[in-house]
Amino acid sequence: MVTTTFDAGIGVAAALHLAAAVPAVEALPDPAHGLATADHLEADIVVDPPRPSDGTLALPEQPGLGVDLDTMRLGRAATGPWIEVGG
């Protein structure tokens, strides 16, 4: 599984669940890339995001996606700051 953007912890958790649910992913010699990008973000919207250990990411075991959202950070991320990109 390859992601194409920096993923916050919630995106990483969702990608981990998808990878675990697709049998063909296990058959690949090197099945996952790009899932450990959250450390490049200033702040994550997840309280305790999945972190790599020994080159792997463990599937969260809690209900749902297995992560808890930080509502304060989520509120800040949802409201700004606005950045104009050329066009």
mmCIF file with all atom_site columns, C-alpha atoms in Angstrom:
data_model
loop_
_atom_site.group_PDB
_atom_site.id
_atom_site.type_symbol
_atom_site.label_atom_id
_atom_site.label_alt_id
_atom_site.label_comp_id
_atom_site.label_asym_id
_atom_site.label_entity_id
_atom_site.label_seq_id
_atom_site.pdbx_PDB_ins_code
_atom_site.Cartn_x
_atom_site.Cartn_y
_atom_site.Cartn_z
_atom_site.occupancy
_atom_site.B_iso_or_equiv
_atom_site.pdbx_formal_charge
_atom_site.auth_seq_id
_atom_site.auth_comp_id
_atom_site.auth_asym_id
_atom_site.auth_atom_id
_atom_site.pdbx_PDB_model_num
ATOM 1  C CA . MET A 1 1  ? 0.000   0.000   0.000  1.00 0.00 ? 1  MET A CA 1
ATOM 2  C CA . VAL A 1 2  ? 1.417   3.370   -0.996 1.00 0.00 ? 2  VAL A CA 1
ATOM 3  C CA . THR A 1 3  ? 0.038   6.701   0.145  1.00 0.00 ? 3  THR A CA 1
ATOM 4  C CA . THR A 1 4  ? 0.595   9.917   -1.773 1.00 0.00 ? 4  THR A CA 1
ATOM 5  C CA . THR A 1 5  ? 0.238   12.582  0.911  1.00 0.00 ? 5  THR A CA 1
ATOM 6  C CA . PHE A 1 6  ? 1.298   13.226  4.466  1.00 0.00 ? 6  PHE A CA 1
ATOM 7  C CA . ASP A 1 7  ? -1.216  11.359  6.570  1.00 0.00 ? 7  ASP A CA 1
ATOM 8  C CA . ALA A 1 8  ? -2.373  12.361  10.012 1.00 0.00 ? 8  ALA A CA 1
ATOM 9  C CA . GLY A 1 9  ? -2.832  9.503   12.459 1.00 0.00 ? 9  GLY A CA 1
ATOM 10 C CA . ILE A 1 10 ? -6.435  8.956   11.395 1.00 0.00 ? 10 ILE A CA 1
ATOM 11 C CA . GLY A 1 11 ? -5.399  8.411   7.768  1.00 0.00 ? 11 GLY A CA 1
ATOM 12 C CA . VAL A 1 12 ? -2.615  6.065   8.826  1.00 0.00 ? 12 VAL A CA 1
ATOM 13 C CA . ALA A 1 13 ? -5.063  4.065   10.975 1.00 0.00 ? 13 ALA A CA 1
ATOM 14 C CA . ALA A 1 14 ? -7.527  3.813   8.071  1.00 0.00 ? 14 ALA A CA 1
ATOM 15 C CA . ALA A 1 15 ? -4.767  2.693   5.683  1.00 0.00 ? 15 ALA A CA 1
ATOM 16 C CA . LEU A 1 16 ? -3.585  0.074   8.188  1.00 0.00 ? 16 LEU A CA 1
ATOM 17 C CA . HIS A 1 17 ? -7.099  -1.364  8.442  1.00 0.00 ? 17 HIS A CA 1
ATOM 18 C CA . LEU A 1 18 ? -7.401  -1.453  4.651  1.00 0.00 ? 18 LEU A CA 1
ATOM 19 C CA . ALA A 1 19 ? -4.041  -3.192  4.310  1.00 0.00 ? 19 ALA A CA 1
ATOM 20 C CA . ALA A 1 20 ? -5.061  -5.748  6.947  1.00 0.00 ? 20 ALA A CA 1
ATOM 21 C CA . ALA A 1 21 ? -8.361  -6.431  5.161  1.00 0.00 ? 21 ALA A CA 1
ATOM 22 C CA . VAL A 1 22 ? -6.888  -7.031  1.688  1.00 0.00 ? 22 VAL A CA 1
ATOM 23 C CA . PRO A 1 23 ? -5.441  -10.563 1.454  1.00 0.00 ? 23 PRO A CA 1
ATOM 24 C CA . ALA A 1 24 ? -3.242  -9.694  -1.544 1.00 0.00 ? 24 ALA A CA 1
ATOM 25 C CA . VAL A 1 25 ? -1.321  -7.119  0.517  1.00 0.00 ? 25 VAL A CA 1
ATOM 26 C CA . GLU A 1 26 ? 0.132   -9.868  2.719  1.00 0.00 ? 26 GLU A CA 1
ATOM 27 C CA . ALA A 1 27 ? 1.439   -11.698 -0.347 1.00 0.00 ? 27 ALA A CA 1
ATOM 28 C CA . LEU A 1 28 ? 3.585   -8.773  -1.497 1.00 0.00 ? 28 LEU A CA 1
ATOM 29 C CA . PRO A 1 29 ? 7.300   -8.985  -0.655 1.00 0.00 ? 29 PRO A CA 1
ATOM 30 C CA . ASP A 1 30 ? 7.318   -5.415  0.716  1.00 0.00 ? 30 ASP A CA 1
ATOM 31 C CA . PRO A 1 31 ? 3.644   -4.576  1.256  1.00 0.00 ? 31 PRO A CA 1
ATOM 32 C CA . ALA A 1 32 ? 3.437   -1.057  2.700  1.00 0.00 ? 32 ALA A CA 1
ATOM 33 C CA . HIS A 1 33 ? 5.194   2.240   2.064  1.00 0.00 ? 33 HIS A CA 1
ATOM 34 C CA . GLY A 1 34 ? 4.526   5.820   3.062  1.00 0.00 ? 34 GLY A CA 1
ATOM 35 C CA . LEU A 1 35 ? 2.344   5.136   6.091  1.00 0.00 ? 35 LEU A CA 1
ATOM 36 C CA . ALA A 1 36 ? 4.685   6.667   8.661  1.00 0.00 ? 36 ALA A CA 1
ATOM 37 C CA . THR A 1 37 ? 4.485   10.324  7.658  1.00 0.00 ? 37 THR A CA 1
ATOM 38 C CA . ALA A 1 38 ? 2.702   11.770  10.712 1.00 0.00 ? 38 ALA A CA 1
ATOM 39 C CA . ASP A 1 39 ? 6.003   12.720  12.367 1.00 0.00 ? 39 ASP A CA 1
ATOM 40 C CA . HIS A 1 40 ? 6.448   15.337  9.633  1.00 0.00 ? 40 HIS A CA 1
ATOM 41 C CA . LEU A 1 41 ? 3.312   17.202  10.724 1.00 0.00 ? 41 LEU A CA 1
ATOM 42 C CA . GLU A 1 42 ? 3.398   20.042  13.245 1.00 0.00 ? 42 GLU A CA 1
ATOM 43 C CA . ALA A 1 43 ? 0.575   18.434  15.214 1.00 0.00 ? 43 ALA A CA 1
ATOM 44 C CA . ASP A 1 44 ? -1.649  15.418  14.726 1.00 0.00 ? 44 ASP A CA 1
ATOM 45 C CA . ILE A 1 45 ? -5.415  15.339  15.254 1.00 0.00 ? 45 ILE A CA 1
ATOM 46 C CA . VAL A 1 46 ? -5.063  11.912  16.893 1.00 0.00 ? 46 VAL A CA 1
ATOM 47 C CA . VAL A 1 47 ? -4.167  11.633  20.595 1.00 0.00 ? 47 VAL A CA 1
ATOM 48 C CA . ASP A 1 48 ? -1.771  8.694   20.209 1.00 0.00 ? 48 ASP A CA 1
ATOM 49 C CA . PRO A 1 49 ? -1.222  8.035   16.481 1.00 0.00 ? 49 PRO A CA 1
ATOM 50 C CA . PRO A 1 50 ? 0.219   4.753   15.204 1.00 0.00 ? 50 PRO A CA 1
ATOM 51 C CA . ARG A 1 51 ? 4.023   4.962   15.263 1.00 0.00 ? 51 ARG A CA 1
ATOM 52 C CA . PRO A 1 52 ? 6.522   2.738   13.476 1.00 0.00 ? 52 PRO A CA 1
ATOM 53 C CA . SER A 1 53 ? 8.472   0.239   15.563 1.00 0.00 ? 53 SER A CA 1
ATOM 54 C CA . ASP A 1 54 ? 11.220  -1.893  14.036 1.00 0.00 ? 54 ASP A CA 1
ATOM 55 C CA . GLY A 1 55 ? 10.080  -0.825  10.571 1.00 0.00 ? 55 GLY A CA 1
ATOM 56 C CA . THR A 1 56 ? 6.440   -1.851  11.006 1.00 0.00 ? 56 THR A CA 1
ATOM 57 C CA . LEU A 1 57 ? 3.159   -0.311  12.098 1.00 0.00 ? 57 LEU A CA 1
ATOM 58 C CA . ALA A 1 58 ? 0.808   -2.286  14.336 1.00 0.00 ? 58 ALA A CA 1
ATOM 59 C CA . LEU A 1 59 ? -2.907  -2.376  13.608 1.00 0.00 ? 59 LEU A CA 1
ATOM 60 C CA . PRO A 1 60 ? -4.769  -0.401  16.318 1.00 0.00 ? 60 PRO A CA 1
ATOM 61 C CA . GLU A 1 61 ? -6.923  -2.680  18.484 1.00 0.00 ? 61 GLU A CA 1
ATOM 62 C CA . GLN A 1 62 ? -9.473  -0.207  19.906 1.00 0.00 ? 62 GLN A CA 1
ATOM 63 C CA . PRO A 1 63 ? -13.003 -0.025  18.386 1.00 0.00 ? 63 PRO A CA 1
ATOM 64 C CA . GLY A 1 64 ? -13.543 1.743   15.064 1.00 0.00 ? 64 GLY A CA 1
ATOM 65 C CA . LEU A 1 65 ? -10.318 2.912   13.465 1.00 0.00 ? 65 LEU A CA 1
ATOM 66 C CA . GLY A 1 66 ? -8.631  2.372   16.813 1.00 0.00 ? 66 GLY A CA 1
ATOM 67 C CA . VAL A 1 67 ? -7.568  5.956   17.460 1.00 0.00 ? 67 VAL A CA 1
ATOM 68 C CA . ASP A 1 68 ? -8.960  8.817   19.562 1.00 0.00 ? 68 ASP A CA 1
ATOM 69 C CA . LEU A 1 69 ? -9.288  12.305  18.100 1.00 0.00 ? 69 LEU A CA 1
ATOM 70 C CA . ASP A 1 70 ? -7.905  15.356  19.889 1.00 0.00 ? 70 ASP A CA 1
ATOM 71 C CA . THR A 1 71 ? -10.938 17.635  19.555 1.00 0.00 ? 71 THR A CA 1
ATOM 72 C CA . MET A 1 72 ? -8.952  20.813  20.266 1.00 0.00 ? 72 MET A CA 1
ATOM 73 C CA . ARG A 1 73 ? -6.469  20.099  17.475 1.00 0.00 ? 73 ARG A CA 1
ATOM 74 C CA . LEU A 1 74 ? -9.268  18.950  15.170 1.00 0.00 ? 74 LEU A CA 1
ATOM 75 C CA . GLY A 1 75 ? -11.056 22.257  15.725 1.00 0.00 ? 75 GLY A CA 1
ATOM 76 C CA . ARG A 1 76 ? -7.907  24.240  14.896 1.00 0.00 ? 76 ARG A CA 1
ATOM 77 C CA . ALA A 1 77 ? -7.226  22.150  11.792 1.00 0.00 ? 77 ALA A CA 1
ATOM 78 C CA . ALA A 1 78 ? -10.803 22.544  10.574 1.00 0.00 ? 78 ALA A CA 1
ATOM 79 C CA . THR A 1 79 ? -10.830 26.341  10.829 1.00 0.00 ? 79 THR A CA 1
ATOM 80 C CA . GLY A 1 80 ? -7.522  27.514  9.473  1.00 0.00 ? 80 GLY A CA 1
ATOM 81 C CA . PRO A 1 81 ? -5.220  29.029  8.715  1.00 0.00 ? 81 PRO A CA 1
ATOM 82 C CA . TRP A 1 82 ? -6.230  29.606  5.106  1.00 0.00 ? 82 TRP A CA 1
ATOM 83 C CA . ILE A 1 83 ? -3.332  29.436  2.664  1.00 0.00 ? 83 ILE A CA 1
ATOM 84 C CA . GLU A 1 84 ? -3.765  30.728  -0.882 1.00 0.00 ? 84 GLU A CA 1
ATOM 85 C CA . VAL A 1 85 ? -2.035  28.510  -3.430 1.00 0.00 ? 85 VAL A CA 1
ATOM 86 C CA . GLY A 1 86 ? -1.102  30.053  -6.807 1.00 0.00 ? 86 GLY A CA 1
ATOM 87 C CA . GLY A 1 87 ? -3.474  29.611  -9.665 1.00 0.00 ? 87 GLY A CA 1
#
